[in-house]
Structures are given as structure tokens and as C-alpha cells.
CSV table of C-alpha atoms in Angstrom, one decimal:
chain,number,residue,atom,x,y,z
A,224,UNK,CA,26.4,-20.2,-0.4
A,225,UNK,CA,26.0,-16.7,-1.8
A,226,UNK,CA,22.4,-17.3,-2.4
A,227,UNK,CA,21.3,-18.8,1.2
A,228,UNK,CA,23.3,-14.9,1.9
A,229,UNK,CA,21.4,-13.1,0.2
A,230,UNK,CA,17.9,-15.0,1.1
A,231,UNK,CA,19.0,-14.3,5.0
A,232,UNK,CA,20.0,-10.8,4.0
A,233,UNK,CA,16.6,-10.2,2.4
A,234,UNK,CA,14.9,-12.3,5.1
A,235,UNK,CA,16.4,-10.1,7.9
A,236,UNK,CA,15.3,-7.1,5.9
A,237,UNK,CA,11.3,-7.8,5.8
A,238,UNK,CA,11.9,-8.8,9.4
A,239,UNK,CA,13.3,-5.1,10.1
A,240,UNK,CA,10.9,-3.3,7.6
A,241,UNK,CA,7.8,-5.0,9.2
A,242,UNK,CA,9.0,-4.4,12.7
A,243,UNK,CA,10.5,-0.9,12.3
A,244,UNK,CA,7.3,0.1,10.4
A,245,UNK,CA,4.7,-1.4,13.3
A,246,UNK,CA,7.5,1.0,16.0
A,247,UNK,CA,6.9,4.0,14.2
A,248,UNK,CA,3.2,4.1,13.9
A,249,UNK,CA,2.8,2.6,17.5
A,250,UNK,CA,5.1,5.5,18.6
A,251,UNK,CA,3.6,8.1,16.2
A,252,UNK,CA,-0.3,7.5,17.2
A,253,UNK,CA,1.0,7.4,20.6
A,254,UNK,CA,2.3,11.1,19.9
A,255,UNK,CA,-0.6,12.1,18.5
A,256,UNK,CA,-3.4,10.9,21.1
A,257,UNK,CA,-1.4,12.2,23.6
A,258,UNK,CA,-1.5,15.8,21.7
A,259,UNK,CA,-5.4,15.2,21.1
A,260,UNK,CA,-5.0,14.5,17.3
A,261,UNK,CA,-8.6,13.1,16.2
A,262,UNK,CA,-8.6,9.3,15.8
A,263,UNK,CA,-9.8,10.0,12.4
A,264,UNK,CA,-7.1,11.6,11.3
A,265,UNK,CA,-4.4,9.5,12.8
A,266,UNK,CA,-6.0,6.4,10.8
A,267,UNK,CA,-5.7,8.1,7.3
A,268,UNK,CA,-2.3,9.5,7.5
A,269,UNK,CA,0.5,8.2,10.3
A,270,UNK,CA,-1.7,4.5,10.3
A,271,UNK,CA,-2.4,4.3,6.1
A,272,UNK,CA,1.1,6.0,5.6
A,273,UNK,CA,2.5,3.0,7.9
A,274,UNK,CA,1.7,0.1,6.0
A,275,UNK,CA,3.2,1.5,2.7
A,276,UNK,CA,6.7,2.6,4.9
A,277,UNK,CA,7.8,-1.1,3.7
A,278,UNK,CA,7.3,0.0,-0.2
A,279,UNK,CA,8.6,3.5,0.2
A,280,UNK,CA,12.1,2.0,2.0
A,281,UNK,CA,13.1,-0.3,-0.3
A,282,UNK,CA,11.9,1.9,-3.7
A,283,UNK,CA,13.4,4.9,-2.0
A,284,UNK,CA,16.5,3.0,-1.5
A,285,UNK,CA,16.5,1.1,-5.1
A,286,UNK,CA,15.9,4.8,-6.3
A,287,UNK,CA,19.0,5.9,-4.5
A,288,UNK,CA,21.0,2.9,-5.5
A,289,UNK,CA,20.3,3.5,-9.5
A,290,UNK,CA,18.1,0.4,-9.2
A,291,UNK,CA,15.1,1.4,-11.1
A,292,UNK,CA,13.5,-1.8,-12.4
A,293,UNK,CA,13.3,-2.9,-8.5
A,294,UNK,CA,12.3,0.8,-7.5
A,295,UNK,CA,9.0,0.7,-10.0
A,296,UNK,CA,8.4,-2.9,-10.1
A,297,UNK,CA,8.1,-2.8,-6.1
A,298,UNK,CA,5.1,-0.4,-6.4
A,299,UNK,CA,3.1,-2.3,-10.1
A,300,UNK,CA,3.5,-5.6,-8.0
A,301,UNK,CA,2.5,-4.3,-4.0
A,302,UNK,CA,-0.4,-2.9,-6.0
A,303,UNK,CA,-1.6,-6.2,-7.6
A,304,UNK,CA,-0.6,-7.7,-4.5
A,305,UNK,CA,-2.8,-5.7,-2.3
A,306,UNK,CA,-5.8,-6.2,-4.7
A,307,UNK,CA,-6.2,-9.5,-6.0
A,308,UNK,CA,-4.1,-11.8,-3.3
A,309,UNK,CA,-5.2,-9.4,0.4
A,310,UNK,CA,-9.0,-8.4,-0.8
A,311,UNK,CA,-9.6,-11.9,-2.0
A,312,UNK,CA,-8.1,-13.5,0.7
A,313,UNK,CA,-10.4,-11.4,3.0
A,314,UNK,CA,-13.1,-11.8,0.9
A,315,UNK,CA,-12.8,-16.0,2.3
A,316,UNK,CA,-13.8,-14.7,5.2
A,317,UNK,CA,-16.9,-12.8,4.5
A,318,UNK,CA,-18.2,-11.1,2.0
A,319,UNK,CA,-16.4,-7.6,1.6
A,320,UNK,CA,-19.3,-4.9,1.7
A,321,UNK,CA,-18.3,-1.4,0.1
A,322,UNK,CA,-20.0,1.9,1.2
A,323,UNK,CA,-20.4,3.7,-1.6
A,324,UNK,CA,-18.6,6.6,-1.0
A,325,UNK,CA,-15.6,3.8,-1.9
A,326,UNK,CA,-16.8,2.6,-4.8
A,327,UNK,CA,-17.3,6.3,-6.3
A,328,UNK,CA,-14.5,8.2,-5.1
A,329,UNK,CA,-11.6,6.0,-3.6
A,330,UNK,CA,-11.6,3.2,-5.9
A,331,UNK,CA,-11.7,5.4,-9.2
A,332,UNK,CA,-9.0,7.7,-7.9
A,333,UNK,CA,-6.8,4.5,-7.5
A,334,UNK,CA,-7.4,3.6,-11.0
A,335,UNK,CA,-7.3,7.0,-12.2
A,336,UNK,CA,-3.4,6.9,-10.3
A,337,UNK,CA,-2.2,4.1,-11.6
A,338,UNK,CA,-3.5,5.6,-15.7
A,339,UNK,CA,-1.3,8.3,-14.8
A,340,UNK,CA,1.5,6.6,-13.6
A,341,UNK,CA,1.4,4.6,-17.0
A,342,UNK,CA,0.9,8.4,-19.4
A,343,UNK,CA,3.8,9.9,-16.8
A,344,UNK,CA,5.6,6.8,-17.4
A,345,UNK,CA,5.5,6.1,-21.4
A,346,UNK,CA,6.5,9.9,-22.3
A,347,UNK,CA,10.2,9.0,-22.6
A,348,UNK,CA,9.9,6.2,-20.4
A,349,UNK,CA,10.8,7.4,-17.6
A,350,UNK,CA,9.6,8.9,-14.5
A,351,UNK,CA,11.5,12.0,-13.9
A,352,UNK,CA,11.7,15.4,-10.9
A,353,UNK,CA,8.6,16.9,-12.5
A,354,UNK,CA,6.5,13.6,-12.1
A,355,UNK,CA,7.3,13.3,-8.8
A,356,UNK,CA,7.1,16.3,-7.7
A,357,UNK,CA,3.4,16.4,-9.6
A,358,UNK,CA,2.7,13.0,-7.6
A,359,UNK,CA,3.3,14.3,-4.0
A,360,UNK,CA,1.4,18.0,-4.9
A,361,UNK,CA,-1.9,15.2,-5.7
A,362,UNK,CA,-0.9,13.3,-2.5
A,363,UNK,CA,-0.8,16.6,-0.6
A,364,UNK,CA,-4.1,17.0,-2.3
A,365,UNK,CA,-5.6,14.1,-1.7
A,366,UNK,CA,-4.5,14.3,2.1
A,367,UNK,CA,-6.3,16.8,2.5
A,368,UNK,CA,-9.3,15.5,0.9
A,369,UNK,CA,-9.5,12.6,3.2
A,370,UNK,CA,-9.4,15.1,6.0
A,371,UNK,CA,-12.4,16.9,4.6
A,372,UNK,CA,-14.5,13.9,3.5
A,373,UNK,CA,-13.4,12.5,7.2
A,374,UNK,CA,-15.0,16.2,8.5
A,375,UNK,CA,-18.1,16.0,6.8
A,376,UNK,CA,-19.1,12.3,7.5
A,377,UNK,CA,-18.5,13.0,11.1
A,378,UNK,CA,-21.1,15.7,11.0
A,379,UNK,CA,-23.2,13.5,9.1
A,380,UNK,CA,-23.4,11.2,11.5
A,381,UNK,CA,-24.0,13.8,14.4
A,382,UNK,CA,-27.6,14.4,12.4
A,383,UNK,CA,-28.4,10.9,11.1
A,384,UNK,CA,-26.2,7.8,13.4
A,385,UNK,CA,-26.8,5.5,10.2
A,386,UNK,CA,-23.8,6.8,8.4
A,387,UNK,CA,-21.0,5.8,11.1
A,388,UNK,CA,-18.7,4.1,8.4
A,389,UNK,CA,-15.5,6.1,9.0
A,390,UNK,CA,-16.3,7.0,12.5
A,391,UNK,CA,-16.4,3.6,13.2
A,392,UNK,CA,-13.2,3.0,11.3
A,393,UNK,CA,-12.0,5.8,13.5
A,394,UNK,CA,-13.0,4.1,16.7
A,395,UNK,CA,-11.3,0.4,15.8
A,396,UNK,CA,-8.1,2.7,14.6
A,397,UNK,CA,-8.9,4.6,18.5
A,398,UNK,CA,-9.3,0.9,20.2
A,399,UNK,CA,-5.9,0.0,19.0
A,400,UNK,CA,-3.9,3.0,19.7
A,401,UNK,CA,-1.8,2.5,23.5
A,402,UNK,CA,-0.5,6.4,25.0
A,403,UNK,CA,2.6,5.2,25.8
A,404,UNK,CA,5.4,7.5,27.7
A,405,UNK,CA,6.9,10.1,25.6
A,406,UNK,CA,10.6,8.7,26.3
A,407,UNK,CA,9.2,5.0,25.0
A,408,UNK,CA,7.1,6.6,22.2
A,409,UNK,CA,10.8,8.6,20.8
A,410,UNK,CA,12.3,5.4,21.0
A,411,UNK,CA,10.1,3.9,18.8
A,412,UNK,CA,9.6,6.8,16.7
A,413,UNK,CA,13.5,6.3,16.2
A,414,UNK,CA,14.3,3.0,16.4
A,415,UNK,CA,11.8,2.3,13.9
A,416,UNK,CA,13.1,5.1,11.1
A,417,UNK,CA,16.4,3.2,11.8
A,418,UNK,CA,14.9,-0.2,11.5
A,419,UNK,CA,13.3,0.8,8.2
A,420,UNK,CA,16.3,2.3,6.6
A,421,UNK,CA,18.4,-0.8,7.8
A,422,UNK,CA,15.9,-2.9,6.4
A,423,UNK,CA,15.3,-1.1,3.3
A,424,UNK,CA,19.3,-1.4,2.4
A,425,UNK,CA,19.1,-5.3,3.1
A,426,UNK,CA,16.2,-6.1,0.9
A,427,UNK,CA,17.5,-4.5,-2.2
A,428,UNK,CA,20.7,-5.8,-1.5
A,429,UNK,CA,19.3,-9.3,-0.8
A,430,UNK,CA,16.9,-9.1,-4.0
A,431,UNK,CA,19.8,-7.7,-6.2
A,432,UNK,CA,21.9,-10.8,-5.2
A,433,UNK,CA,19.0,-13.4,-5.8
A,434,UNK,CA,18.6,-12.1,-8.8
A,435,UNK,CA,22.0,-11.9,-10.6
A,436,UNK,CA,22.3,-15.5,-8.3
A,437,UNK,CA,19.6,-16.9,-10.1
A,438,UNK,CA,19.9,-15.1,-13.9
A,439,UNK,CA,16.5,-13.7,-12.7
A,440,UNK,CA,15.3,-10.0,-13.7
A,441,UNK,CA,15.1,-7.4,-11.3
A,442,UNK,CA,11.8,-6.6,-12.4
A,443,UNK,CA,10.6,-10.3,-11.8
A,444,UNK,CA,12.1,-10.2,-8.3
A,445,UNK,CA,10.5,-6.8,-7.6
A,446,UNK,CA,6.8,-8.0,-9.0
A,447,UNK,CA,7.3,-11.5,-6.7
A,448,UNK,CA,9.7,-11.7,-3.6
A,449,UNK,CA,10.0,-8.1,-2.6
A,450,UNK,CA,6.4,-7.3,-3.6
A,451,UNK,CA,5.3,-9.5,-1.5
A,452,UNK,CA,7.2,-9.6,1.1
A,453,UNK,CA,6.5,-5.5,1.6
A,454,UNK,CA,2.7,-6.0,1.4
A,455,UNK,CA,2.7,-8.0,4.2
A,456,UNK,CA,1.4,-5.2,6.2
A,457,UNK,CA,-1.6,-4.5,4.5
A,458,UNK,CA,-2.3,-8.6,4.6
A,459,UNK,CA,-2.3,-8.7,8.0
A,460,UNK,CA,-3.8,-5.7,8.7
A,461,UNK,CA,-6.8,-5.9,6.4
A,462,UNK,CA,-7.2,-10.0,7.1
A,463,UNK,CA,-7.3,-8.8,11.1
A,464,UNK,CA,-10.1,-6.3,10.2
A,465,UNK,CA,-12.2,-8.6,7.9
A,466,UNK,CA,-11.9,-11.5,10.7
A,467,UNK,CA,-13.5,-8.2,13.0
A,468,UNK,CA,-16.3,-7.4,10.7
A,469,UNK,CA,-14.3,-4.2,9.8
A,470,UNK,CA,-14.7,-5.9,6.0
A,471,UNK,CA,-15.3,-1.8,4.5
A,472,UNK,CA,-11.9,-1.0,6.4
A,473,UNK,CA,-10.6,-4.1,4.7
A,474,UNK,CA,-11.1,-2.8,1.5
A,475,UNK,CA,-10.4,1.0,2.3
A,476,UNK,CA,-6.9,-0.1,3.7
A,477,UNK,CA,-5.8,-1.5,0.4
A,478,UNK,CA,-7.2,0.9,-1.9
A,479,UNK,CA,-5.7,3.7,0.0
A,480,UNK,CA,-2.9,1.7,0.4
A,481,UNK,CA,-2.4,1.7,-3.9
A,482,UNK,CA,-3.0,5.5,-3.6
A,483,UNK,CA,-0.4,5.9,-1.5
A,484,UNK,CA,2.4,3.8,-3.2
A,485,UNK,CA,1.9,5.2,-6.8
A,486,UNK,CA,1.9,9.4,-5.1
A,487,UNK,CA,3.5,8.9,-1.7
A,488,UNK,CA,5.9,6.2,-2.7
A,489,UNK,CA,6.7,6.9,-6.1
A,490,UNK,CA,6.7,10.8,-5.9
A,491,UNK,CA,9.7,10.5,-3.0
A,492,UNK,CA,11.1,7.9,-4.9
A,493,UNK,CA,11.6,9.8,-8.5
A,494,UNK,CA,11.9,13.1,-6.6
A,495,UNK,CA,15.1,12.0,-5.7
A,496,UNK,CA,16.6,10.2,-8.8
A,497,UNK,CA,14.9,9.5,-11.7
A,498,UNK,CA,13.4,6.6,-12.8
A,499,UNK,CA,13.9,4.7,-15.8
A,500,UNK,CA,11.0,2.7,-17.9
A,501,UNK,CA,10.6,-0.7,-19.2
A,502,UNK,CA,7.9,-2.1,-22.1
A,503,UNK,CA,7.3,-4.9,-19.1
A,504,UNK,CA,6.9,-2.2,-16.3
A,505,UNK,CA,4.4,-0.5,-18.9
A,506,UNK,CA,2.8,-4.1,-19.6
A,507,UNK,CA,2.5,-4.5,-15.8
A,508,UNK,CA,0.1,-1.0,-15.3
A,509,UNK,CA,-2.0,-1.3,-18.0
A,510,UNK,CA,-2.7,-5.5,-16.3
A,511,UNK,CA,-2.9,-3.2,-12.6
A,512,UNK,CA,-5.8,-0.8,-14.4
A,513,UNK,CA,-7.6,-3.9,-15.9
A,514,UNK,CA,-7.6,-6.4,-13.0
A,515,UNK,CA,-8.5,-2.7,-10.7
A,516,UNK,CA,-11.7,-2.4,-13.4
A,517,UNK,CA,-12.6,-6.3,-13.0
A,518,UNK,CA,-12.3,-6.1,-8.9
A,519,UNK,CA,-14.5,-2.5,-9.6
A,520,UNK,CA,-17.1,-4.1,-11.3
A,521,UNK,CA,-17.5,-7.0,-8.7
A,522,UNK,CA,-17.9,-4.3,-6.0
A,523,UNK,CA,-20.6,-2.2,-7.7
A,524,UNK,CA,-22.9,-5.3,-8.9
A,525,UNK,CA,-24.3,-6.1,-4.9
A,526,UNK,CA,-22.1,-3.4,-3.4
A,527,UNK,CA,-19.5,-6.4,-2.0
A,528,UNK,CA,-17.0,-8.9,-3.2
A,529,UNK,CA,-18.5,-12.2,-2.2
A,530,UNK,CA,-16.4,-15.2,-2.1
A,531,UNK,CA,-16.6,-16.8,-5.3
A,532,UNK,CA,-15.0,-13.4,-6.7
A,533,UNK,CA,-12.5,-13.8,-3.4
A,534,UNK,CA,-11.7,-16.7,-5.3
A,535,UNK,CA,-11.6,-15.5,-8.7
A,536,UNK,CA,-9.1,-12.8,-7.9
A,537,UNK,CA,-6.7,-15.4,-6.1
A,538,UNK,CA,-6.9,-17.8,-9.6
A,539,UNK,CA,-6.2,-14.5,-11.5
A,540,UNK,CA,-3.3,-13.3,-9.3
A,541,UNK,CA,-1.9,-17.4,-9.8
A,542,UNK,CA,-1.8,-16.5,-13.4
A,543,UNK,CA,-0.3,-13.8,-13.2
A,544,UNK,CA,2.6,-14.7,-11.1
A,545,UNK,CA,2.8,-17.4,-14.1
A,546,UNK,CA,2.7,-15.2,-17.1
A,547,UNK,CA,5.8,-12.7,-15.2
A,548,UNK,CA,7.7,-16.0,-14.5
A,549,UNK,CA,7.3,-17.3,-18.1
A,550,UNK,CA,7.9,-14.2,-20.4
């Protein structure tokens, strides 16, 4: 009975994380069209930031709650998540072309994140103030990279059409984005912060129970369940642009995506209690940098992931999920 609780709990908590994170993006674009905030610019902070609000509720709250093998293991397993299982599942659906601004900036960086989330990490294994504090300064950082790259690629294309890639991004994140009225677009704002706290508290609590329930680790539960269940943003929001022909946004979405968790996510999260290490959380990075290198090097061959790698990264992510469950 305590475990059919606790699966409802947790249930009930994706539910409000998904829903409350959806609100506040809907009501935050809204904001910013209305106060003539480039579409650009929306997309790669209140829309990017949006899908990793799932990740950043429940490791905030794991943080708070002196949970750390859920707080870490949320962010190592939305990561592999978002690689292997979302790119290769819209790779099915056509083949994922990569501009190469991508495959030589973004995609390193991500890797280059997750190696010093591992060195950060290992030195006294754990994640401390100073680490996070260094994480949100490179997010800050890298912000405002994104707004510069997103400046320059604009002009670009105001001198030669041929390199649209982000403005078209820009337009699909434009086509999408409803002015609502301000009351409505507060209430979302709102309820969605509340939904997302609410929801944050029930999926730890849900994933805590299932795991002492079941003798289970919280680190397994983290890497599987709650992983998951929190990347379920980015599935549906890349597998909605692949099935558009948006297959570069596809990719962008979840590599910005693992940026943001390890900085963004991570950074708030250790800012505000420290977080502790484990030889399997450590195991778990170094497996994130090498399956990131693998996906990296089926990019750069043809400049796409076709679907025979689509398919290779799902078989890999299936034994992966087998080796966490057996060890």
C-alpha cells in the first residue's frame, strides 16, 4: 500500500512539474513578446531554461532535503537521457543534420561541462559553495554567449539568407509563442512557480519512498524513474521539432539542455547545500563524457546522426539502464 503511495505521489509530481513548467514559459514568452523581447532570445533563455525547470525542482529540492545521491544522480541520468534515448529517438524520424556551429562550439562545451563536473566532483567528493557558485558565473557566461552568437548570425543572415539556422529556430520558437493578457500571463507565471515547487516536493518524496520500499538506491532511482520522468520535456519538445523538420533544433535543445543542468541546475542546487559524491556518481560522468564523444563522432562523420546510429544510441542507453540495475 505504501508503495502504490508513493508511485501516485511521484506520479502526481511529474504531472505538476511538466504542467507547471509548460505555465511558466507560456506566461513568461507571453511577457516578453508583449515587451518586444527578440524571439531569439526568448528561445535560448525563458524557453531552453523551461525544459530543465523539471531537473532544477526536484535537485533543488533533494539539495534542500540533504538528499544528495538523488540531487546529482537527477542531473548524470537527465543527461544520458536527453542524449542517447531523445536524439535517437528523433533520429527514427529523420536523419538529425547538425550545422556546424554545433558540432564545434555547443557540443564540445557540453562535454567540456560534464569533465568539470567530474574534476569539481572527485576533489573531496563533493560539490561544494565554490563549485557552484563557479558553475552559475560559466552559465552567466555562457548566456551571454548565446546572445552574442544569436547577434552575429542574425547579421549574417541580413548579408547572405543561406545562414538562417537560428533565425529560423527563432521564428518556430516566435510561431509558438500566444500574447496572452497580462492578468492570465501572471497567473501562469505563478501558478506555475507554485506547480513546480509542489511538484518538486512530491517527486523526491515519492522517489525516496520507492526506494527505501523497494531496498533500491537513491542513486538508481535518480538515474531511472526520476531521470526520466524529468526529461520528458526535452522528449516531447525535440520529437515535436524533428517530426517539423526543425531536426538542428532537435539536437540544439538537448545539448543546451545538458549545459544547462550541469551550470544552471547544479550550480543552484550546490549553492545552496552542498553536495556529496559517490564512486558510482563518478562512474556515471566519466560513461556521460564517453557516450557524449561516441554521439560527437557520429555527428561530425556526414554532419547528421542517421538512423542506424538513432538506433545504436537506444541499444546503448538499454545497456546502460542494465548495467545501473545490476551493479
Amino acid at each position: 500500500m505504501e508503495l502504490l503511495k508513493a508511485i501516485l505521489i511521484l506520479v502526481i509530481g511529474f504531472v505538476l512539474l511538466i504542467k507547471g513548467a509548460d505555465f511558466f514559459v507560456e506566461g513568461s514568452s507571453s511577457v516578453a513578446k508583449k515587451f518586444h523581447v527578440p524571439a531569439m532570445l526568448i528561445g535560448m533563455t525563458i524557453v531552453a531554461m523551461g525544459t530543465s525547470l523539471p531537473e532544477c525542482a526536484v535537485s533543488v529540492t533533494a539539495s534542500l532535503a540533504n538528499n544528495n545521491s538523488l540531487a546529482v544522480s537527477n542531473v548524470i541520468g537527465s543527461n544520458i537521457f536527453n542524449l542517447m534515448v531523445v536524439c535517437g529517438a528523433c533520429a527514427l524520424f529523420s536523419p538529425l543534420t547538425i550545422r556546424q556551429d554545433t558540432l564545434k562550439k555547443e557540443f564540445p562545451l557540453s562535454i567540456i561541462c560534464a569533465a568539470l563536473m567530474l574534476v569539481l566532483g572527485y576533489i573531496g567528493m563533493t560539490l561544494g559553495h565554490i563549485d557552484g557558485i563557479i558553475f552559475l558565473v560559466l552559465f552567466v557566461g555562457y548566456l551571454l554567449w548565446m546572445i552574442q552568437s544569436a547577434k552575429k548570425a542574425r547579421a549574417a543572415v541580413l548579408s547572405d539568407p543561406a545562414q538562417s539556422g537560428q533565425i529560423e529556430q527563432a521564428e518556430f520558437v516566435e510561431e509558438n509563442i500566444a500574447i496572452l493578457p497580462t492578468w492570465k500571463s501572471l497567473v501562469f507565471i505563478i501558478g506555475g512557480m507554485i506547480a513546480i515547487k509542489f511538484g518538486g516536493d512530491f517527486v523526491v518524496d515519492g522517489a525516496s519512498s520507492i526506494a527505501s520500499s523497494m531496498g533500491l538506491s537513491q542513486t538508481l532511482i535518480g538515474l531511472t524513474i526520476v531521470a526520466m520522468g524529468t526529461s520528458l520535456p526535452e522528449l516531447v519538445t525535440s520529437l515535436v521539432a524533428a517530426k517539423k523538420g526543425e531536426v538542428d533544433m532537435a539536437l540544439g535543445n538537448v545539448i543546451g539542455s545538458d549545459i544547462f543542468n550541469i551550470l544552471f541546475v547544479l550550480g543552484i542546487a550546490t549553492v545552496i547545500s552542498p553536495i556529496s559524491f559517490l564512486m558510482e556518481n563518478v562512474i556515471d560522468i566519466i560513461l556521460l563524457i564517453i557516450m557524449s564523444v561516441i554521439v560527437l563522432a557520429f555527428a561530425w562523420t556526414r554532419q547528421q546522426i542517421n538512423r542506424k546510429e538513432g538506433i545504436l544510441m537506444l541499444l546503448m542507453y538499454a545497456a546502460y539502464m542494465v548495467y545501473i540495475c545490476v551493479r
